[in-house]
PDB file of C-alpha atoms in Angstrom:
ATOM      1  CA  MET L   1     400.768  15.254 202.688  1.00  0.00           C
ATOM      2  CA  GLN L   2     401.390  11.551 203.243  1.00  0.00           C
ATOM      3  CA  THR L   3     401.939   9.555 200.078  1.00  0.00           C
ATOM      4  CA  GLY L   4     402.331   6.123 201.626  1.00  0.00           C
ATOM      5  CA  PHE L   5     400.976   2.913 200.172  1.00  0.00           C
ATOM      6  CA  ALA L   6     398.111   2.523 202.650  1.00  0.00           C
ATOM      7  CA  PHE L   7     396.993   6.132 202.247  1.00  0.00           C
ATOM      8  CA  SER L   8     397.001   6.007 198.447  1.00  0.00           C
ATOM      9  CA  LYS L   9     395.056   2.734 198.235  1.00  0.00           C
ATOM     10  CA  PHE L  10     392.355   3.941 200.615  1.00  0.00           C
ATOM     11  CA  ALA L  11     392.131   7.276 198.803  1.00  0.00           C
ATOM     12  CA  ASP L  12     391.795   5.426 195.477  1.00  0.00           C
ATOM     13  CA  ARG L  13     388.931   3.343 196.837  1.00  0.00           C
ATOM     14  CA  LEU L  14     387.039   6.279 198.313  1.00  0.00           C
ATOM     15  CA  ALA L  15     387.559   8.363 195.177  1.00  0.00           C
ATOM     16  CA  SER L  16     385.988   5.592 193.116  1.00  0.00           C
ATOM     17  CA  ILE L  17     382.620   6.163 194.827  1.00  0.00           C
ATOM     18  CA  VAL L  18     382.719   9.731 196.194  1.00  0.00           C
ATOM     19  CA  GLU L  19     384.400  12.990 195.239  1.00  0.00           C
ATOM     20  CA  LEU L  20     387.211  13.836 197.659  1.00  0.00           C
ATOM     21  CA  SER L  21     388.141  17.402 198.569  1.00  0.00           C
ATOM     22  CA  SER L  22     391.601  18.581 199.593  1.00  0.00           C
ATOM     23  CA  ASP L  23     390.351  18.655 203.211  1.00  0.00           C
ATOM     24  CA  ASP L  24     389.260  15.019 202.886  1.00  0.00           C
ATOM     25  CA  LEU L  25     392.693  14.071 201.596  1.00  0.00           C
ATOM     26  CA  ASP L  26     394.310  15.899 204.514  1.00  0.00           C
ATOM     27  CA  LEU L  27     392.253  13.788 206.917  1.00  0.00           C
ATOM     28  CA  LEU L  28     393.142  10.607 205.058  1.00  0.00           C
ATOM     29  CA  ALA L  29     396.811  11.557 205.216  1.00  0.00           C
ATOM     30  CA  ARG L  30     396.652  11.273 209.015  1.00  0.00           C
ATOM     31  CA  MET L  31     395.679   7.614 208.884  1.00  0.00           C
ATOM     32  CA  PRO L  32     397.751   5.495 211.285  1.00  0.00           C
ATOM     33  CA  SER L  33     398.388   1.954 210.133  1.00  0.00           C
ATOM     34  CA  SER L  34     400.423  -1.156 210.776  1.00  0.00           C
ATOM     35  CA  ILE L  35     401.454  -3.084 207.652  1.00  0.00           C
ATOM     36  CA  SER L  36     401.465  -6.901 207.624  1.00  0.00           C
ATOM     37  CA  HIS L  37     402.353  -9.513 205.019  1.00  0.00           C
ATOM     38  CA  LEU L  38     400.156 -12.602 205.332  1.00  0.00           C
ATOM     39  CA  GLY L  39     400.363 -15.975 203.651  1.00  0.00           C
ATOM     40  CA  PRO L  40     397.641 -18.028 201.946  1.00  0.00           C
ATOM     41  CA  ARG L  41     394.627 -19.180 203.964  1.00  0.00           C
ATOM     42  CA  HIS L  42     395.425 -16.908 206.873  1.00  0.00           C
ATOM     43  CA  ARG L  43     392.370 -16.211 209.021  1.00  0.00           C
ATOM     44  CA  LEU L  44     391.918 -12.665 210.302  1.00  0.00           C
ATOM     45  CA  HIS L  45     389.848 -11.597 213.316  1.00  0.00           C
ATOM     46  CA  LYS L  46     390.556 -14.525 215.564  1.00  0.00           C
ATOM     47  CA  ASP L  47     388.957 -12.495 218.357  1.00  0.00           C
ATOM     48  CA  ASN L  48     385.326 -11.433 218.350  1.00  0.00           C
ATOM     49  CA  GLN L  49     385.896  -7.813 219.366  1.00  0.00           C
ATOM     50  CA  PRO L  50     388.480  -6.339 216.959  1.00  0.00           C
ATOM     51  CA  CYS L  51     389.758  -2.826 217.622  1.00  0.00           C
ATOM     52  CA  HIS L  52     391.020  -2.184 214.093  1.00  0.00           C
ATOM     53  CA  CYS L  53     389.935  -2.529 210.471  1.00  0.00           C
ATOM     54  CA  CYS L  54     391.823  -4.379 207.782  1.00  0.00           C
ATOM     55  CA  LEU L  55     392.651  -2.311 204.675  1.00  0.00           C
ATOM     56  CA  LEU L  56     393.687  -4.550 201.790  1.00  0.00           C
ATOM     57  CA  LEU L  57     396.727  -3.268 199.887  1.00  0.00           C
ATOM     58  CA  GLN L  58     397.787  -6.212 197.716  1.00  0.00           C
ATOM     59  CA  GLY L  59     396.177  -9.536 196.893  1.00  0.00           C
ATOM     60  CA  TYR L  60     392.660 -10.741 197.669  1.00  0.00           C
ATOM     61  CA  LEU L  61     390.581 -11.501 200.743  1.00  0.00           C
ATOM     62  CA  CYS L  62     387.295 -13.358 201.019  1.00  0.00           C
ATOM     63  CA  CYS L  63     384.498 -13.973 203.479  1.00  0.00           C
ATOM     64  CA  GLN L  64     384.155 -17.700 203.925  1.00  0.00           C
ATOM     65  CA  ASP L  65     382.805 -20.122 206.477  1.00  0.00           C
ATOM     66  CA  ALA L  66     385.992 -22.147 206.444  1.00  0.00           C
ATOM     67  CA  ASP L  67     384.661 -24.721 208.908  1.00  0.00           C
ATOM     68  CA  SER L  68     381.494 -25.602 206.974  1.00  0.00           C
ATOM     69  CA  ARG L  69     381.269 -28.580 204.622  1.00  0.00           C
ATOM     70  CA  ASP L  70     380.927 -26.551 201.417  1.00  0.00           C
ATOM     71  CA  ALA L  71     383.058 -23.557 202.586  1.00  0.00           C
ATOM     72  CA  GLN L  72     380.929 -21.116 200.575  1.00  0.00           C
ATOM     73  CA  ILE L  73     382.663 -17.852 199.666  1.00  0.00           C
ATOM     74  CA  THR L  74     380.173 -15.013 200.118  1.00  0.00           C
ATOM     75  CA  SER L  75     382.306 -12.031 199.063  1.00  0.00           C
ATOM     76  CA  ILE L  76     385.701 -11.202 197.602  1.00  0.00           C
ATOM     77  CA  TYR L  77     387.767  -8.094 198.303  1.00  0.00           C
ATOM     78  CA  VAL L  78     390.342  -6.352 196.118  1.00  0.00           C
ATOM     79  CA  PRO L  79     393.070  -3.799 196.947  1.00  0.00           C
ATOM     80  CA  GLY L  80     391.656  -0.633 198.496  1.00  0.00           C
ATOM     81  CA  ASP L  81     388.733  -2.432 200.146  1.00  0.00           C
ATOM     82  CA  LEU L  82     387.891  -2.308 203.865  1.00  0.00           C
ATOM     83  CA  PRO L  83     386.037  -5.597 204.283  1.00  0.00           C
ATOM     84  CA  ASP L  84     385.373  -5.134 207.996  1.00  0.00           C
ATOM     85  CA  LEU L  85     384.463  -1.450 208.181  1.00  0.00           C
ATOM     86  CA  HIS L  86     381.209  -2.456 209.891  1.00  0.00           C
ATOM     87  CA  THR L  87     383.188  -3.418 213.035  1.00  0.00           C
ATOM     88  CA  VAL L  88     383.721   0.307 213.704  1.00  0.00           C
ATOM     89  CA  TYR L  89     380.002   0.488 214.497  1.00  0.00           C
ATOM     90  CA  ASP L  90     379.316  -3.064 215.663  1.00  0.00           C
ATOM     91  CA  GLY L  91     382.307  -5.050 216.884  1.00  0.00           C
ATOM     92  CA  ARG L  92     380.679  -8.443 216.552  1.00  0.00           C
ATOM     93  CA  VAL L  93     382.290 -10.708 213.950  1.00  0.00           C
ATOM     94  CA  ASP L  94     380.041 -13.389 212.479  1.00  0.00           C
ATOM     95  CA  HIS L  95     382.160 -14.582 209.553  1.00  0.00           C
ATOM     96  CA  ASP L  96     385.688 -15.629 208.684  1.00  0.00           C
ATOM     97  CA  LEU L  97     387.909 -13.263 206.714  1.00  0.00           C
ATOM     98  CA  LEU L  98     390.554 -15.284 204.886  1.00  0.00           C
ATOM     99  CA  THR L  99     393.398 -14.530 202.520  1.00  0.00           C
ATOM    100  CA  LEU L 100     393.271 -15.879 198.962  1.00  0.00           C
ATOM    101  CA  GLY L 101     396.969 -16.335 198.332  1.00  0.00           C
ATOM    102  CA  SER L 102     399.589 -13.997 199.811  1.00  0.00           C
ATOM    103  CA  VAL L 103     398.403 -10.499 200.737  1.00  0.00           C
ATOM    104  CA  VAL L 104     399.591  -7.199 202.175  1.00  0.00           C
ATOM    105  CA  VAL L 105     397.208  -5.490 204.593  1.00  0.00           C
ATOM    106  CA  ALA L 106     397.202  -2.386 206.767  1.00  0.00           C
ATOM    107  CA  PHE L 107     395.522  -2.520 210.169  1.00  0.00           C
ATOM    108  CA  VAL L 108     393.873   0.817 210.965  1.00  0.00           C
ATOM    109  CA  PRO L 109     392.466   1.595 214.447  1.00  0.00           C
ATOM    110  CA  HIS L 110     388.720   2.042 214.795  1.00  0.00           C
ATOM    111  CA  ARG L 111     389.314   5.330 216.595  1.00  0.00           C
ATOM    112  CA  TYR L 112     390.697   6.855 213.395  1.00  0.00           C
ATOM    113  CA  PHE L 113     387.461   6.247 211.473  1.00  0.00           C
ATOM    114  CA  ARG L 114     385.404   7.621 214.366  1.00  0.00           C
ATOM    115  CA  GLU L 115     387.599  10.727 214.492  1.00  0.00           C
ATOM    116  CA  ILE L 116     387.374  11.575 210.793  1.00  0.00           C
ATOM    117  CA  SER L 117     383.614  10.945 210.833  1.00  0.00           C
ATOM    118  CA  ALA L 118     383.250  13.435 213.698  1.00  0.00           C
ATOM    119  CA  LEU L 119     385.529  16.001 212.045  1.00  0.00           C
ATOM    120  CA  SER L 120     384.034  15.890 208.554  1.00  0.00           C
ATOM    121  CA  PRO L 121     380.439  15.263 207.422  1.00  0.00           C
ATOM    122  CA  SER L 122     381.772  14.456 203.937  1.00  0.00           C
ATOM    123  CA  MET L 123     384.085  11.736 205.281  1.00  0.00           C
ATOM    124  CA  SER L 124     381.213  10.362 207.352  1.00  0.00           C
ATOM    125  CA  ARG L 125     379.163  10.127 204.140  1.00  0.00           C
ATOM    126  CA  ALA L 126     382.129   8.544 202.343  1.00  0.00           C
ATOM    127  CA  LEU L 127     382.411   5.758 204.916  1.00  0.00           C
ATOM    128  CA  LEU L 128     378.662   5.217 204.758  1.00  0.00           C
ATOM    129  CA  SER L 129     378.953   4.979 200.968  1.00  0.00           C
ATOM    130  CA  LEU L 130     381.516   2.191 201.381  1.00  0.00           C
ATOM    131  CA  LEU L 131     379.106   0.248 203.566  1.00  0.00           C
ATOM    132  CA  LEU L 132     376.241   0.805 201.119  1.00  0.00           C
ATOM    133  CA  ALA L 133     378.404  -0.363 198.215  1.00  0.00           C
ATOM    134  CA  ASP L 134     379.298  -3.538 200.117  1.00  0.00           C
ATOM    135  CA  ALA L 135     375.629  -4.221 200.863  1.00  0.00           C
ATOM    136  CA  SER L 136     374.676  -3.620 197.226  1.00  0.00           C
ATOM    137  CA  CYS L 137     377.414  -5.984 196.063  1.00  0.00           C
ATOM    138  CA  LEU L 138     376.211  -8.679 198.461  1.00  0.00           C
ATOM    139  CA  ARG L 139     372.659  -8.421 197.119  1.00  0.00           C
ATOM    140  CA  ASN L 140     373.960  -8.912 193.601  1.00  0.00           C
ATOM    141  CA  TRP L 141     375.922 -11.973 194.710  1.00  0.00           C
ATOM    142  CA  ILE L 142     372.652 -13.440 195.977  1.00  0.00           C
ATOM    143  CA  VAL L 143     371.113 -12.859 192.541  1.00  0.00           C
ATOM    144  CA  ASN L 144     374.186 -14.416 190.918  1.00  0.00           C
ATOM    145  CA  LEU L 145     373.836 -17.604 192.942  1.00  0.00           C
ATOM    146  CA  GLY L 146     370.056 -17.820 192.742  1.00  0.00           C
ATOM    147  CA  SER L 147     369.147 -16.736 189.220  1.00  0.00           C
ATOM    148  CA  ARG L 148     372.064 -17.262 186.818  1.00  0.00           C
ATOM    149  CA  ASP L 149     373.328 -20.444 185.231  1.00  0.00           C
ATOM    150  CA  ALA L 150     376.856 -21.678 185.848  1.00  0.00           C
ATOM    151  CA  LEU L 151     378.499 -20.052 182.822  1.00  0.00           C
ATOM    152  CA  THR L 152     376.849 -16.695 183.496  1.00  0.00           C
ATOM    153  CA  ARG L 153     377.780 -16.834 187.188  1.00  0.00           C
ATOM    154  CA  VAL L 154     381.455 -17.282 186.374  1.00  0.00           C
ATOM    155  CA  ALA L 155     381.397 -14.606 183.653  1.00  0.00           C
ATOM    156  CA  HIS L 156     379.598 -12.137 185.927  1.00  0.00           C
ATOM    157  CA  LEU L 157     382.049 -12.677 188.766  1.00  0.00           C
ATOM    158  CA  LEU L 158     385.012 -12.066 186.444  1.00  0.00           C
ATOM    159  CA  CYS L 159     383.369  -8.883 185.102  1.00  0.00           C
ATOM    160  CA  GLU L 160     382.813  -7.604 188.627  1.00  0.00           C
ATOM    161  CA  ILE L 161     386.342  -8.320 189.868  1.00  0.00           C
ATOM    162  CA  THR L 162     387.907  -6.766 186.763  1.00  0.00           C
ATOM    163  CA  THR L 163     385.749  -3.629 187.066  1.00  0.00           C
ATOM    164  CA  ARG L 164     386.532  -3.203 190.753  1.00  0.00           C
ATOM    165  CA  LEU L 165     390.249  -3.555 190.082  1.00  0.00           C
ATOM    166  CA  ARG L 166     390.128  -1.016 187.262  1.00  0.00           C
ATOM    167  CA  ALA L 167     388.265   1.410 189.528  1.00  0.00           C
ATOM    168  CA  VAL L 168     391.350   1.616 191.774  1.00  0.00           C
ATOM    169  CA  GLY L 169     393.825   1.875 188.903  1.00  0.00           C
ATOM    170  CA  LEU L 170     394.627  -1.818 188.457  1.00  0.00           C
ATOM    171  CA  ALA L 171     394.010  -4.261 185.571  1.00  0.00           C
ATOM    172  CA  ARG L 172     394.117  -1.439 183.011  1.00  0.00           C
ATOM    173  CA  ASP L 173     395.220  -3.954 180.381  1.00  0.00           C
ATOM    174  CA  PHE L 174     392.371  -6.353 181.331  1.00  0.00           C
ATOM    175  CA  ARG L 175     394.965  -8.667 182.837  1.00  0.00           C
ATOM    176  CA  ILE L 176     394.659  -9.625 186.502  1.00  0.00           C
ATOM    177  CA  PRO L 177     396.515 -11.968 188.832  1.00  0.00           C
ATOM    178  CA  SER L 178     394.446 -15.119 189.240  1.00  0.00           C
ATOM    179  CA  LEU L 179     392.783 -15.029 192.640  1.00  0.00           C
ATOM    180  CA  PHE L 180     391.258 -18.487 192.413  1.00  0.00           C
ATOM    181  CA  THR L 181     392.140 -22.074 192.739  1.00  0.00           C
ATOM    182  CA  GLN L 182     389.612 -24.382 191.139  1.00  0.00           C
ATOM    183  CA  SER L 183     387.993 -24.925 194.538  1.00  0.00           C
ATOM    184  CA  ASP L 184     387.859 -21.177 195.272  1.00  0.00           C
ATOM    185  CA  LEU L 185     386.031 -20.403 192.033  1.00  0.00           C
ATOM    186  CA  ALA L 186     383.546 -23.182 192.742  1.00  0.00           C
ATOM    187  CA  ALA L 187     382.958 -21.906 196.296  1.00  0.00           C
ATOM    188  CA  ALA L 188     382.357 -18.340 195.070  1.00  0.00           C
ATOM    189  CA  CYS L 189     379.883 -19.424 192.384  1.00  0.00           C
ATOM    190  CA  GLY L 190     378.068 -22.188 194.261  1.00  0.00           C
ATOM    191  CA  LEU L 191     379.318 -24.858 191.857  1.00  0.00           C
ATOM    192  CA  SER L 192     381.206 -28.094 192.014  1.00  0.00           C
ATOM    193  CA  ALA L 193     384.891 -27.850 191.117  1.00  0.00           C
ATOM    194  CA  VAL L 194     384.261 -29.873 187.965  1.00  0.00           C
ATOM    195  CA  HIS L 195     381.385 -27.607 186.873  1.00  0.00           C
ATOM    196  CA  ALA L 196     383.478 -24.483 187.517  1.00  0.00           C
ATOM    197  CA  ASN L 197     386.291 -25.902 185.398  1.00  0.00           C
ATOM    198  CA  ARG L 198     383.875 -26.675 182.565  1.00  0.00           C
ATOM    199  CA  SER L 199     382.618 -23.080 182.639  1.00  0.00           C
ATOM    200  CA  ILE L 200     386.153 -21.745 182.287  1.00  0.00           C
ATOM    201  CA  GLN L 201     386.784 -24.140 179.408  1.00  0.00           C
ATOM    202  CA  GLU L 202     383.699 -22.772 177.650  1.00  0.00           C
ATOM    203  CA  LEU L 203     384.827 -19.174 178.160  1.00  0.00           C
ATOM    204  CA  ARG L 204     388.188 -20.076 176.672  1.00  0.00           C
ATOM    205  CA  ARG L 205     386.622 -21.857 173.701  1.00  0.00           C
ATOM    206  CA  SER L 206     384.547 -18.720 173.089  1.00  0.00           C
ATOM    207  CA  ASN L 207     387.776 -16.671 173.016  1.00  0.00           C
ATOM    208  CA  LEU L 208     386.545 -14.476 175.859  1.00  0.00           C
ATOM    209  CA  LEU L 209     389.540 -15.017 178.116  1.00  0.00           C
ATOM    210  CA  GLN L 210     392.851 -16.727 178.629  1.00  0.00           C
ATOM    211  CA  TRP L 211     393.630 -18.328 181.967  1.00  0.00           C
ATOM    212  CA  GLN L 212     397.198 -19.307 182.577  1.00  0.00           C
ATOM    213  CA  SER L 213     398.149 -20.654 185.996  1.00  0.00           C
ATOM    214  CA  LYS L 214     398.551 -17.276 187.716  1.00  0.00           C
ATOM    215  CA  THR L 215     397.092 -14.759 185.270  1.00  0.00           C
ATOM    216  CA  ILE L 216     393.643 -14.125 183.811  1.00  0.00           C
ATOM    217  CA  THR L 217     393.496 -12.072 180.613  1.00  0.00           C
ATOM    218  CA  ILE L 218     390.115 -10.873 179.352  1.00  0.00           C
ATOM    219  CA  THR L 219     390.540 -11.141 175.590  1.00  0.00           C
ATOM    220  CA  ASP L 220     387.053  -9.895 174.659  1.00  0.00           C
ATOM    221  CA  TRP L 221     385.723  -7.604 177.378  1.00  0.00           C
ATOM    222  CA  ASN L 222     382.587  -6.541 175.526  1.00  0.00           C
ATOM    223  CA  GLY L 223     381.733 -10.155 174.730  1.00  0.00           C
ATOM    224  CA  LEU L 224     382.184 -11.186 178.366  1.00  0.00           C
ATOM    225  CA  VAL L 225     379.948  -8.312 179.517  1.00  0.00           C
ATOM    226  CA  ARG L 226     377.231  -9.361 177.049  1.00  0.00           C
ATOM    227  CA  LEU L 227     377.394 -12.990 178.136  1.00  0.00           C
ATOM    228  CA  ALA L 228     377.196 -12.063 181.818  1.00  0.00           C
ATOM    229  CA  GLY L 229     374.500  -9.413 181.346  1.00  0.00           C
ATOM    230  CA  PHE L 230     376.811  -7.303 183.509  1.00  0.00           C
ATOM    231  CA  ASP L 231     375.452  -3.921 184.635  1.00  0.00           C
ATOM    232  CA  PRO L 232     377.896  -2.244 187.053  1.00  0.00           C
ATOM    233  CA  ASP L 233     375.403   0.173 188.620  1.00  0.00           C
ATOM    234  CA  TYR L 234     375.272  -1.920 191.796  1.00  0.00           C
ATOM    235  CA  LEU L 235     378.968  -1.202 192.413  1.00  0.00           C
ATOM    236  CA  ARG L 236     378.100   2.504 192.892  1.00  0.00           C
ATOM    237  CA  LEU L 237     381.187   3.668 191.007  1.00  0.00           C
ATOM    238  CA  ARG L 238     381.307   7.410 190.529  1.00  0.00           C
ATOM    239  CA  ASP L 239     383.177   7.551 187.199  1.00  0.00           C
ATOM    240  CA  TYR L 240     382.236   4.254 185.595  1.00  0.00           C
ATOM    241  CA  ASP L 241     382.099   5.830 182.132  1.00  0.00           C
ATOM    242  CA  THR L 242     385.765   6.767 182.303  1.00  0.00           C
ATOM    243  CA  ILE L 243     386.745   3.549 184.056  1.00  0.00           C
ATOM    244  CA  GLU L 244     385.107   1.025 181.773  1.00  0.00           C
ATOM    245  CA  GLN L 245     383.624   2.447 178.617  1.00  0.00           C
ATOM    246  CA  GLN L 246     386.701   1.931 176.497  1.00  0.00           C
ATOM    247  CA  PRO L 247     387.047  -0.380 173.513  1.00  0.00           C
ATOM    248  CA  GLY L 248     387.338  -3.867 174.910  1.00  0.00           C
ATOM    249  CA  PRO L 249     390.403  -5.866 173.964  1.00  0.00           C
ATOM    250  CA  MET L 250     390.272  -8.422 171.215  1.00  0.00           C
ATOM    251  CA  VAL L 251     393.417 -10.471 171.699  1.00  0.00           C
ATOM    252  CA  THR L 252     394.285 -13.353 169.426  1.00  0.00           C
ATOM    253  CA  PRO L 253     394.100 -16.311 171.801  1.00  0.00           C
ATOM    254  CA  HIS L 254     396.964 -18.711 172.300  1.00  0.00           C
ATOM    255  CA  ARG L 255     396.468 -22.346 171.471  1.00  0.00           C
ATOM    256  CA  ARG L 256     394.339 -23.857 174.197  1.00  0.00           C
ATOM    257  CA  PRO L 257     396.219 -26.095 176.645  1.00  0.00           C
ATOM    258  CA  ALA L 258     394.963 -29.419 177.891  1.00  0.00           C
ATOM    259  CA  ALA L 259     391.831 -29.231 180.025  1.00  0.00           C
ATOM    260  CA  ALA L 260     393.731 -30.220 183.175  1.00  0.00           C
ATOM    261  CA  ALA L 261     395.809 -27.047 182.908  1.00  0.00           C
ATOM    262  CA  LEU L 262     392.868 -24.650 182.683  1.00  0.00           C
ATOM    263  CA  LEU L 263     392.731 -23.850 186.358  1.00  0.00           C
ATOM    264  CA  PRO L 264     395.238 -24.351 189.173  1.00  0.00           C
ATOM    265  CA  GLN L 265     394.192 -27.169 191.446  1.00  0.00           C
ATOM    266  CA  ALA L 266     393.277 -26.484 195.061  1.00  0.00           C
ATOM    267  CA  ARG L 267     396.289 -26.153 197.289  1.00  0.00           C
TER     268      ARG L 267
END
């Protein structure tokens, strides 16, 4: 059976929401892919009729209308995600998919997903589950922007990203590579850059996290969850109890740096 990077990341993601059989894994092992390393702010899907999906292996991607005035980020993707799986069924692309920092991606032909769906009802259900999870996540983002105050928006987003990373075997120590510039965080939470920075300062003062230039460390996971009112059911994770319900870290925080150093400035 294939044990390559692309195969293992996709298997990790599917296993986080559905139970995979040995036959499912055999089908996944046949996945053809082309690996690419992309730099920051690279725009994918320059054509409107893509013939492949983008499987994220390292780094972060986002959906963003890069040409609009406010450049709102409407979703963020972590390793193992297939942000454009919908193009297998409808090839129209109505949004920009951009890299947040440097990433590694695998391009997988649409025909592969059609083939495994035809060969296996369980894999067809698994792909549908991915689409349903994406739709559920988008609905929660709408709630985040429309019903939560600035501090809660930022806290909720950090809880979500951390949980999704842990679901695919990453961030086990509650430490994640920072995916945001100051402008990115503001665009994801519908805030001004100044307001986003103030929210991070407040989270630091409350000893809920540390944010060095390229690393976020959740120092009080349970406290952050309480502040955000975070309920992960919308992520549709199969084994959330084993993924998350562990004693949250309580790390003695370092001395707080000057406010200007709290978040990296937009590149």
